[in-house]
XYZ file of C-alpha atoms in Angstrom:
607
model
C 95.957 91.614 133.671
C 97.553 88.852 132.403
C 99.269 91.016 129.729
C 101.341 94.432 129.919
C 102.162 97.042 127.366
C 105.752 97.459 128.940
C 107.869 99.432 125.913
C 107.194 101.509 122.944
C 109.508 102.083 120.142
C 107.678 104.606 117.597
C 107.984 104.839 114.013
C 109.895 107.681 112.405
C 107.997 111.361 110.957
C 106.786 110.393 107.923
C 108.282 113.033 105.552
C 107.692 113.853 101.904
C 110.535 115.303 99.738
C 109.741 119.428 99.599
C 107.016 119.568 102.073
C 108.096 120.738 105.185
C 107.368 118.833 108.756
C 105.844 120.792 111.750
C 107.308 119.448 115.128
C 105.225 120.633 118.098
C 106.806 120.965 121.862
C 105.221 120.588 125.419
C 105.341 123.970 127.060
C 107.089 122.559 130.210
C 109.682 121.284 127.598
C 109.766 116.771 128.394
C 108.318 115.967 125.289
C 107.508 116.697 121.532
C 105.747 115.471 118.681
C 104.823 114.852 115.414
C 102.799 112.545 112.763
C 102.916 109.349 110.966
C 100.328 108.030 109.220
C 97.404 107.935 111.503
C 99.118 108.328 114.356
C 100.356 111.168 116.340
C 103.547 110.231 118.196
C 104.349 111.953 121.381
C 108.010 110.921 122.659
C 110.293 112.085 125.783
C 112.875 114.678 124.820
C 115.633 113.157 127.154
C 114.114 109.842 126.310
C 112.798 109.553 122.840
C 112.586 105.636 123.711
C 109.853 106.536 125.858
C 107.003 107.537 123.567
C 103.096 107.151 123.356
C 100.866 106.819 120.404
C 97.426 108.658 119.505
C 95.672 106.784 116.982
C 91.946 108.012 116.665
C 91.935 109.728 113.822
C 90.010 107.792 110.431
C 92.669 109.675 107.687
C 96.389 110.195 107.739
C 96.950 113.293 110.496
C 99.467 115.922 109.438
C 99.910 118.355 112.193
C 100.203 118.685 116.272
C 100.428 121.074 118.625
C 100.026 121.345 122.398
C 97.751 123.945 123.914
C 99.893 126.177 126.128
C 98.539 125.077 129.214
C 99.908 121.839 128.113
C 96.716 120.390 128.486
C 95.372 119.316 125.549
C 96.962 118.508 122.432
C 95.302 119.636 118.959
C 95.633 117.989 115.945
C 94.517 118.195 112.096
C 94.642 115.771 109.306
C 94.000 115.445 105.743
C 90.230 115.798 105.735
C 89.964 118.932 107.532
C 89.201 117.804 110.763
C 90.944 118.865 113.835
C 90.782 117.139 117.244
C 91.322 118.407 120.353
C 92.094 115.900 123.044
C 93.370 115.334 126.601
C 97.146 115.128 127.345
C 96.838 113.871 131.280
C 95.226 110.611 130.883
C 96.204 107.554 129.211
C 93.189 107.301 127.276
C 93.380 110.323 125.628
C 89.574 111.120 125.814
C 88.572 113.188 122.794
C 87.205 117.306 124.094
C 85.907 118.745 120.873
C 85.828 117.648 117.119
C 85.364 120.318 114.520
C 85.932 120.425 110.447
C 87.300 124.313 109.987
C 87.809 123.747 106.391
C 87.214 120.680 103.849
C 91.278 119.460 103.037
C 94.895 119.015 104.289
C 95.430 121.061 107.369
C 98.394 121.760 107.036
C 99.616 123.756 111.031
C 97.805 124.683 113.947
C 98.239 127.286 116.444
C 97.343 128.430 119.810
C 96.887 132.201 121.558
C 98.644 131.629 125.110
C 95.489 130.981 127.213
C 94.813 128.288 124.986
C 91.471 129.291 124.121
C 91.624 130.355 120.577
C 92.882 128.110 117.912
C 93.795 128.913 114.140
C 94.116 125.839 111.633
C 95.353 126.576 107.929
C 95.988 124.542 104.919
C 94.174 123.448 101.560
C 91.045 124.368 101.562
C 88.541 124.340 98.634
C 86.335 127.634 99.523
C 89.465 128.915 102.204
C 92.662 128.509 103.112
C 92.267 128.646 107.342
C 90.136 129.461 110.125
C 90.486 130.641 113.789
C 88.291 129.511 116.363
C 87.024 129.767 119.909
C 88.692 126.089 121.143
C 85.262 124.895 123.232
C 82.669 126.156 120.879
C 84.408 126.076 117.374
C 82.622 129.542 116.836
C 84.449 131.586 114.393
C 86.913 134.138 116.017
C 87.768 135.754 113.455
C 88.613 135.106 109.462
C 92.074 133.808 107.370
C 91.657 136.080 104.101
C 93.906 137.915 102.124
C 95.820 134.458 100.211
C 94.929 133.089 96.978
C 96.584 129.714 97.625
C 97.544 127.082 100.223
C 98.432 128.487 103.474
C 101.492 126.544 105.023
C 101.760 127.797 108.271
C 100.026 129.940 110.897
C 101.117 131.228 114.511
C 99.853 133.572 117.063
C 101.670 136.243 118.918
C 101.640 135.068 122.334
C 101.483 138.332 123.928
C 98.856 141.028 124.143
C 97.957 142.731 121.937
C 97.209 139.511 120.381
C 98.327 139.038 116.874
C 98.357 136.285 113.844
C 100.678 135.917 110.978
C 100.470 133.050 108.033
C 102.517 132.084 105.226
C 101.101 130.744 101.878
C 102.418 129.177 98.408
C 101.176 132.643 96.629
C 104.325 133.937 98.064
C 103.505 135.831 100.400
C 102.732 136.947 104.615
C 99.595 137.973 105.897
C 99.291 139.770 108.881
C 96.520 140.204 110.925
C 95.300 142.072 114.362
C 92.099 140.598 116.363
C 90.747 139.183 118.008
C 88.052 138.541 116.360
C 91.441 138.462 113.807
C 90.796 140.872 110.873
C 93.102 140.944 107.398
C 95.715 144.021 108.055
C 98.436 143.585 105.116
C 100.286 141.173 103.108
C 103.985 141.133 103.186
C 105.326 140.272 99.978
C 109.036 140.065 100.647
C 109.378 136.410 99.262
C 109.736 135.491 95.601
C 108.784 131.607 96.362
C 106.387 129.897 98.780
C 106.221 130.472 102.292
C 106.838 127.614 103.841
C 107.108 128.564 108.201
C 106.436 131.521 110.062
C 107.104 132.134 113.550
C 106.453 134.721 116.682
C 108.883 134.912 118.629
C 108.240 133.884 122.031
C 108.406 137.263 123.789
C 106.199 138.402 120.615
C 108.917 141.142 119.586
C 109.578 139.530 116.339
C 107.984 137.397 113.520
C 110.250 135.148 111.465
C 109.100 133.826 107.825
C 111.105 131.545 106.043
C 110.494 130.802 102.453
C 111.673 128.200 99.152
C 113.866 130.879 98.086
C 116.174 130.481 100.745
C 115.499 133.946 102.258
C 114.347 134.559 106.001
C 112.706 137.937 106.792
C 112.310 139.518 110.096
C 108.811 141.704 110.764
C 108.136 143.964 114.155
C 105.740 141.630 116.163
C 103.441 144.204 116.799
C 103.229 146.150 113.630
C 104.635 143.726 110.609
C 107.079 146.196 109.344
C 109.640 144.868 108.313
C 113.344 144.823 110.012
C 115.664 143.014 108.003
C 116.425 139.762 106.241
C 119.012 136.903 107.587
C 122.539 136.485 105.632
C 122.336 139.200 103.128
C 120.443 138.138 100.121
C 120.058 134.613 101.046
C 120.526 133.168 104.305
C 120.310 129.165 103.325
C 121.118 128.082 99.641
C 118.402 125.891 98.895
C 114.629 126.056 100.122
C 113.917 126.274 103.889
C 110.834 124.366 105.260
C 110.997 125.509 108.682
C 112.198 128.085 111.576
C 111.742 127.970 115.329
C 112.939 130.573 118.376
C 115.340 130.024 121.195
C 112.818 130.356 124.439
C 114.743 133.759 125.082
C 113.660 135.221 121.520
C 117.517 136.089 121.025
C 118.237 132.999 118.316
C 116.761 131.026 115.579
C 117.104 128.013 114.199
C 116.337 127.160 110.525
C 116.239 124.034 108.305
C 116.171 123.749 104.923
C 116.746 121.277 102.163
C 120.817 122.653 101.510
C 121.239 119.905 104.045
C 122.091 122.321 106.425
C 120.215 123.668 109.798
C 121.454 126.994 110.513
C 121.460 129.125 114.140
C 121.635 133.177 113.397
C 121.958 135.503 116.721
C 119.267 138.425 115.927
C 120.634 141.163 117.933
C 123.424 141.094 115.140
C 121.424 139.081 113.050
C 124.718 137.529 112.430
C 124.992 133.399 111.156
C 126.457 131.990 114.714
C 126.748 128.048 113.473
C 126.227 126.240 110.285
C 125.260 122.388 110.671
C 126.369 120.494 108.093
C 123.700 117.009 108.043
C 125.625 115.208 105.511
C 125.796 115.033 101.456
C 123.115 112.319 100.647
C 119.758 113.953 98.821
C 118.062 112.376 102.427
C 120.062 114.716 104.465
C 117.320 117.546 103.753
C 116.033 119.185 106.509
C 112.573 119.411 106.398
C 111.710 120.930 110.367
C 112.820 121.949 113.652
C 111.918 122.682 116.843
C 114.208 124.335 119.815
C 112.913 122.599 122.853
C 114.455 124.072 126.419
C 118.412 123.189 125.428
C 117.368 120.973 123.286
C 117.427 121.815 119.165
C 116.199 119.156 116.953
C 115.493 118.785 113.148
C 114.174 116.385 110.883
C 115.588 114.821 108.152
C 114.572 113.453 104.475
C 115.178 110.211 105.847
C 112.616 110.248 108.837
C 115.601 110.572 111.198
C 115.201 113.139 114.450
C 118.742 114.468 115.303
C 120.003 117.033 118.077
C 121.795 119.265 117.288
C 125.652 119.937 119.400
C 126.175 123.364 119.442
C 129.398 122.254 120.127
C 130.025 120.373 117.268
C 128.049 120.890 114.245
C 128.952 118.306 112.062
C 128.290 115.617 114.558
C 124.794 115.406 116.019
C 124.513 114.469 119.449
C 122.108 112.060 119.497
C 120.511 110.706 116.007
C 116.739 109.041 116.871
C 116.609 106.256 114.638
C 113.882 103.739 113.381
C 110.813 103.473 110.855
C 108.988 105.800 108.599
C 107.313 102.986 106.701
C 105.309 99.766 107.728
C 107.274 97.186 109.128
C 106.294 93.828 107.787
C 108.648 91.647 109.798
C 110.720 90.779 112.684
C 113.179 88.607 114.617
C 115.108 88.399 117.959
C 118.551 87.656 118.346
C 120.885 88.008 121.645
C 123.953 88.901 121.029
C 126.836 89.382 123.865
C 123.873 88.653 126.882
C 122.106 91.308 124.889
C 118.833 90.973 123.494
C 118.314 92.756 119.617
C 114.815 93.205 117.918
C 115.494 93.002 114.154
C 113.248 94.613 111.884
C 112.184 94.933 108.362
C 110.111 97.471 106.720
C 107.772 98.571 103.006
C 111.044 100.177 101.835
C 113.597 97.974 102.026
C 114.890 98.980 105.449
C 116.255 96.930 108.446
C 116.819 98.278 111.507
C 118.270 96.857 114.568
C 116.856 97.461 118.183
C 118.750 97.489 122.110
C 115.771 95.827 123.891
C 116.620 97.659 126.692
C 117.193 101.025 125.513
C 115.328 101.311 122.430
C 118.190 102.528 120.316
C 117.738 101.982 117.003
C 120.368 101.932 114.143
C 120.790 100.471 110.594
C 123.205 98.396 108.811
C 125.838 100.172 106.527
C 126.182 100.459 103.134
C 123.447 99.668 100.952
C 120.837 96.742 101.449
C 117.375 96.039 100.433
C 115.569 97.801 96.955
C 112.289 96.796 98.283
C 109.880 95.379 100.708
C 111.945 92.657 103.584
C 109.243 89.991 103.465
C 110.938 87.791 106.113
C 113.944 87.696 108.429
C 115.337 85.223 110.764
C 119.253 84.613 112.014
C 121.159 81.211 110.919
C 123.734 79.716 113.362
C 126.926 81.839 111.868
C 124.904 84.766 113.295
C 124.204 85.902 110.034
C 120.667 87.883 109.333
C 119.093 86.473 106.622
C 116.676 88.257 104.877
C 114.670 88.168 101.710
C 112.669 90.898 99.605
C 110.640 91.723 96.977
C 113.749 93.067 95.182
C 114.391 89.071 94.003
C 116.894 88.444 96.901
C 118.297 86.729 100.108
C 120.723 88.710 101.638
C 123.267 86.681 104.375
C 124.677 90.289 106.683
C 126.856 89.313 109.554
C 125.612 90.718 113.024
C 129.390 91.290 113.616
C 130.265 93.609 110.989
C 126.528 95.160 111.149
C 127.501 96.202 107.084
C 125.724 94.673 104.046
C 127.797 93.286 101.528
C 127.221 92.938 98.100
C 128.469 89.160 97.465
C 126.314 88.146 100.328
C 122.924 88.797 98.369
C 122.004 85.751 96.271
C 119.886 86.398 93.195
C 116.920 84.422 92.709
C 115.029 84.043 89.520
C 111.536 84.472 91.314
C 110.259 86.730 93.778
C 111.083 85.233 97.857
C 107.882 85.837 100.221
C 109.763 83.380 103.451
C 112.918 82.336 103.819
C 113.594 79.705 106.855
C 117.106 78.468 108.260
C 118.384 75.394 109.325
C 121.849 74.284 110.706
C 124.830 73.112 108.327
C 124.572 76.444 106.344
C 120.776 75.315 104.975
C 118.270 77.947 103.956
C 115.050 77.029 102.576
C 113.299 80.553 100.169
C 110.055 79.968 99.075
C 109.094 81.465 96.086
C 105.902 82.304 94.160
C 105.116 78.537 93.018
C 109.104 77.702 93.837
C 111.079 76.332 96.819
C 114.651 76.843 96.939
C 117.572 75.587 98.996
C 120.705 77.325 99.950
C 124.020 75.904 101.291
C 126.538 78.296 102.366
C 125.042 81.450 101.099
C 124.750 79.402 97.153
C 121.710 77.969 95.421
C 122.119 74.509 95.033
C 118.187 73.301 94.472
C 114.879 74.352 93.166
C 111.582 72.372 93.192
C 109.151 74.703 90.671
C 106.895 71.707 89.612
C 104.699 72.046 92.588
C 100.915 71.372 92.590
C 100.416 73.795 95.513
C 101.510 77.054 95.758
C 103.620 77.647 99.088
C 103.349 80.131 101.936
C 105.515 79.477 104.424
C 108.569 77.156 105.321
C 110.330 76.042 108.127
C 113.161 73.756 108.991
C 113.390 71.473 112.286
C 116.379 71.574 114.363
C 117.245 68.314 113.374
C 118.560 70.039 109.948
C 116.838 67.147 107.696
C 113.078 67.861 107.707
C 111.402 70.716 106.253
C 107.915 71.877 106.544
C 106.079 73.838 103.623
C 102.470 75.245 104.102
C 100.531 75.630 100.798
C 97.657 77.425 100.147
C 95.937 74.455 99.289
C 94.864 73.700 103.109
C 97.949 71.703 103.356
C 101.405 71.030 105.159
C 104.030 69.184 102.829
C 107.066 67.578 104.272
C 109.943 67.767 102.196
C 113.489 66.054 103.507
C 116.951 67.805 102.794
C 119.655 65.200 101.401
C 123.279 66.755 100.770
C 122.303 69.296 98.120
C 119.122 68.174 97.581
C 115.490 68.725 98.663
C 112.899 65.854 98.063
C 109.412 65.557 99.148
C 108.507 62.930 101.634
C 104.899 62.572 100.143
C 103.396 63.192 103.464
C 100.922 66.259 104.045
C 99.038 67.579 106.798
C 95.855 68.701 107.550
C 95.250 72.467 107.776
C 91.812 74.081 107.909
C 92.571 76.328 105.648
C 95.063 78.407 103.201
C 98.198 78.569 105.632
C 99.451 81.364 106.416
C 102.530 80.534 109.142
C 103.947 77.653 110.586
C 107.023 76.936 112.941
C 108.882 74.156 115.116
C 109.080 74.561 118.476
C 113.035 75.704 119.421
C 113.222 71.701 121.049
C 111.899 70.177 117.893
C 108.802 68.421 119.344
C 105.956 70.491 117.758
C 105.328 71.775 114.507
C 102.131 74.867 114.990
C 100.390 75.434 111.713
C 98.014 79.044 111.541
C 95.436 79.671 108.793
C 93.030 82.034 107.205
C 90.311 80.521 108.329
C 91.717 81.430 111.899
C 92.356 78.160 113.605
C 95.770 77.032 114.780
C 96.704 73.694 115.186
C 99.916 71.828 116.740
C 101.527 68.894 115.784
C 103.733 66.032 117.825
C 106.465 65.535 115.509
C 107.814 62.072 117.879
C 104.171 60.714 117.037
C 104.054 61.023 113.533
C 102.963 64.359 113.280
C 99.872 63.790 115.059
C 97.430 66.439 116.175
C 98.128 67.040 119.553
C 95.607 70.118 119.578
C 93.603 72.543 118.204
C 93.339 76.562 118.923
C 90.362 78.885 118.012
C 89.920 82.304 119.436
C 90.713 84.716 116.416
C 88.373 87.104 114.467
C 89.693 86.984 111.366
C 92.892 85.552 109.364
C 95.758 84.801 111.204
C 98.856 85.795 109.893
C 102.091 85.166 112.317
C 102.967 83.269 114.733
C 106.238 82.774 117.022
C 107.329 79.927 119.510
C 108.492 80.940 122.721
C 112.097 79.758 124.135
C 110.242 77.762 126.734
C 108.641 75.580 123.913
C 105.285 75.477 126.006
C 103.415 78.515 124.627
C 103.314 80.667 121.258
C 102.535 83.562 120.020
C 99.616 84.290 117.036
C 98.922 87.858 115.287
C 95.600 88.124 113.395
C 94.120 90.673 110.956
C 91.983 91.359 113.623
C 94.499 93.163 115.096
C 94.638 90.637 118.433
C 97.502 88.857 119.930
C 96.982 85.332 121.147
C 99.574 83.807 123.776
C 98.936 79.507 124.019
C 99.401 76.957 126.393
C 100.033 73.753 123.783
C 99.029 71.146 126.806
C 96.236 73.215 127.591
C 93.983 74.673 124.546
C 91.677 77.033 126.992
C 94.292 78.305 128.686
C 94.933 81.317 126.487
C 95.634 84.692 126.895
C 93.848 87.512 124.525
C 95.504 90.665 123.470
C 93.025 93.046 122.072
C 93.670 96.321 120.006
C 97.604 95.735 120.723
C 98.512 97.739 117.195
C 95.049 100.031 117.215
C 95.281 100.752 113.666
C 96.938 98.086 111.627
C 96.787 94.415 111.914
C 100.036 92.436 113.683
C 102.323 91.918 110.741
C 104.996 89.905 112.633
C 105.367 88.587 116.456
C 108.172 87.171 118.530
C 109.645 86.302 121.960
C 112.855 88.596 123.910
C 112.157 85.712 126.702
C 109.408 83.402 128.274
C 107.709 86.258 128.996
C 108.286 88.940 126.934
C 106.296 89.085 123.441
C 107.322 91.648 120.517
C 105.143 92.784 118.321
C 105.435 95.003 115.110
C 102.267 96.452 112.264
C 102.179 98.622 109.515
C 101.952 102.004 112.438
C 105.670 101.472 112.111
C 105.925 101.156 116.013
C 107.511 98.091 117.785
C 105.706 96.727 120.781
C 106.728 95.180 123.934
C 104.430 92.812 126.428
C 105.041 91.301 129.970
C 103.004 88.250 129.785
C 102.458 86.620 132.829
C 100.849 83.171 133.368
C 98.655 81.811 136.138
């Protein structure tokens, strides 16, 4: 193959304020997962960098869990269905489809020889159902709720039983199989948001929005006692999870706090304090091995240190939200993948390592449209929130004076050296000096798309939707146009000089790309077809002799400029979402980034 899939950086949990976020574990304890969007996102405990993405499902999924064998993975999403697939291969080959109920499944569970599985959430005519996993037969009924059920689990010793939690306040217990209705337990004065077996099957947990968790006997459901006196967290909790040795829980809950209480005392051993911000909520957890993680408002994974716990040892950065841009940047010998997302968030990649962080202080309002970095090493970005924002690579902080207000919104910003930034604007061009406006052009009779700036600092390049590429000159603080266009085939969508300066590639929505030789007058040196559908990015690589396109047909082409045939097609590289942005770590390393939130890496090698 003449292409690679060689690194993975996945998005973020994708979290909603008072709604609490399953994580599910790998019995042999590597990995764990969870959902965003469409995806389900498996990722390496020790690793999270390492990470693999399941993207067959048609709605947004909601819930995962691994069958104990470790096997198979189940998961449910919005509709009702639930999928069971295959963990061992790469493909991930679908076992068994079934729809339990029509709505949001909301959790899944497994008995221990993973052949019964129970599925609850917001049904119309029930709340849940268990079934036999390779016939979807019924084995046994969910009854006893009048509302939503939030979360199921299984005893996972014999004699087998099944507990669930519901918004009507209250526990249901139940004995089976085939499982049959035994009680309700209706200790809780708010929703139930987690319940929990633990793993020796001695205890159930349930943990609820009024800040209470209640202990049951696993086998009968009586209950024992409650955690911390009359409230063990002081705002809701959305989730619980066992120590493997059944002697400790964890909890998380929206105080901003995870807590770990000791049950043979049931005494409060640690309080974790996640910070102070209203995206500091906890919203789930999962003890994994040695490892304890939770999840935060803010998409972020972190693990806990027992040790210290008001510093997390490790906090898994990136995206909850679509990214819509990107741009590369070494720094120190170091490569950096830049990235901009829906909600106004940048992040900043280690090629290497994955690591993600973010600037400090506050940034972005709204959607980053377009990033690249100016000689100064300064990210420039602009948004939907009416801005460019200059923030220094050294400092890694945004600053407030550094955002430059502009009276329209920006959709493409391009840089060029001497301090010169070019913004285009719906039916505006403006230029920058030194972080300043100094010109705007808003009689235009096109309206532009996309803008770029040679090396040579004077010549700019604006692609209109009219078909056309206008050449505009800059001239101390001015910007005047040179009355030259060029042919496109159609609305353009992306254009860019080649790092050298000799070429200037032009991609449309009528999927052709075509290159320019700037020395010759701009003439057509050649012409590329091979996309499905619009195209929408497009990136040079450092070597000048081959770029990058992204289409909406969710392909990747790499080009040869001398050599128009001599292309390399990337198929289904974002399954779900078309390539929002592309770019180049190195001659043969392309990035790629879509609305799954994920960040791509490809070996490309030539013949």
């Amino acid at each position: 193959m003449p292409y690679e899939l060689s690194k993975v950086f996945a998005s973020l949990p994708q979290v909603e304020r008072g709604v609490s976020k399953v994580l599910g574990g790998d019995p042999k304890g590597n990995n764990f997962l969870y959902t965003n969007g469409k995806c389900v996102i498996i990722r390496n405990i020790d690793n999270p960098a390492i990470a693999d993405i399941y993207t067959e499902h048609a709605h947004q999924v909601t819930v995962a869990k691994y069958a104990p064998s470790g096997f198979y993975i189940a998961s449910g999403d919005i509709s009702g269905k639930l999928r069971i697939w295959d963990t061992t291969q790469k493909e991930h080959i679908l076992k068994y489809e079934y729809q339990p109920f029509a709505g949001r499944i909301k959790d899944i569970a497994w008995t221990e020889d993973s052949k019964r599985i129970a599925a609850v959430g917001e049904g119309r005519e029930k709340f849940g159902a268990v079934l036999l996993w390779d016939t979807g037969s019924s084995a046994g009924e969910i009854s006893g709720h009048s509302k939503i059920v939030n979360s199921v689990d299984f005893k996972q010793t014999r004699p087998y039983r099944l507990v669930t939690g519901s918004d009507d306040n209250s526990a249901a217990f139940f004995e089976g199989p085939p499982f049959k209705f035994k009680f309700t337990m209706n200790d809780h004065t708010r929703f139930v948001n987690s319940v929990r077996f633990s793993p020796d099957g001695n205890r159930i947990a349930t943990a609820g929005a009024d800040g209470q968790i209640f202990i049951y006997d696993g086998k009968t459901g009586e209950k024992i006692t409650s955690l911390g006196g009359d409230k063990a967290h002081s705002g809701g909790i959305y989730a619980v999870s066992w120590s493997p040795n059944s002697t400790q829980l964890l909890s998380a809950s929206g105080d901003k706090t995870a807590k770990l209480w000791d049950l043979a005392g049931s005494s409060l051993v640690t309080t974790f304090s996640m910070g102070s911000d209203v995206l500091d909520q906890q919203l789930g957890c999962l003890w994994q091995k040695d490892n304890l993680l939770t999840v935060s408002l803010s998409g972020n994974i972190n693990y806990l240190d027992k040790n210290n716990p008001d510093r997390p040892l490790r906090i898994v950065k990136g995206h909850s939200k679509s990214i819509q841009c990107l741009t590369v940047h070494k720094t120190d010998g170091r490569s950096y993948i830049y990235t901009g997302s829906h909600d106004g968030h940048i992040n900043f990649w280690d090629a290497e390592t994955g690591v993600s962080e973010n600037f400090k202080g506050k940034g972005h309002a709204n959607q980053v449209s377009r990033m690249i970095v100016d000689e100064s090493n300064q990210l420039v970005s602009c948004s939907m929130d009416d801005t460019v924002r200059y923030t220094s690579l050294a400092k890694k902080e945004y600053s407030a004076s550094d955002a430059v207000k502009l009276d329209i919104q920006p959709k493409y910003v391009a840089v060029g050296p001497g301090g010169y930034a070019v913004a285009v604007c719906i039916g505006q061009l403006v230029l920058l000096k030194d972080k300043r406006k100094v010109f705007v052009i808003d009689q235009l009779e096109f309206e532009p798309s996309c803008v770029d700036i040679h090396s040579g600092g004077v010549t700019v390049a604006v692609g209109g939707s009219d078909g056309k590429i206008h050449l505009y000159s800059i001239q101390g603080n001015t910007l005047t146009c040179d009355g030259k266009a060029l042919s496109a085939e159609g609305p353009v969508t992306d254009l860019a000089f080649s790092h050298n300066g000799a070429y200037l590639a032009a991609c449309d929505a009528s999927k052709i790309v075509k290159v320019f030789t700037v020395a010759d007058g701009y003439a057509e040196k050649n012409t590329f077809y091979g996309h499905h559908a619009k195209i929408v990015c497009l990136a040079w690589s450092p070597d000048n002799e081959h770029f990058a396109t992204g289409g909406m047909d969710m392909m990747v082409f790499v080009w040869t400029v001398s050599n128009a045939d001599a292309r390399i097609k990337m198929p289904d590289t974002h399954r779900l979402h078309h390539v929002c942005s592309v770019g180049w770590l190195n001659e043969h390393t392309v990035v790629t980034t879509s609305h799954d939130s994920s960040v791509k890496q490809w070996t490309i090698t030539y013949t």
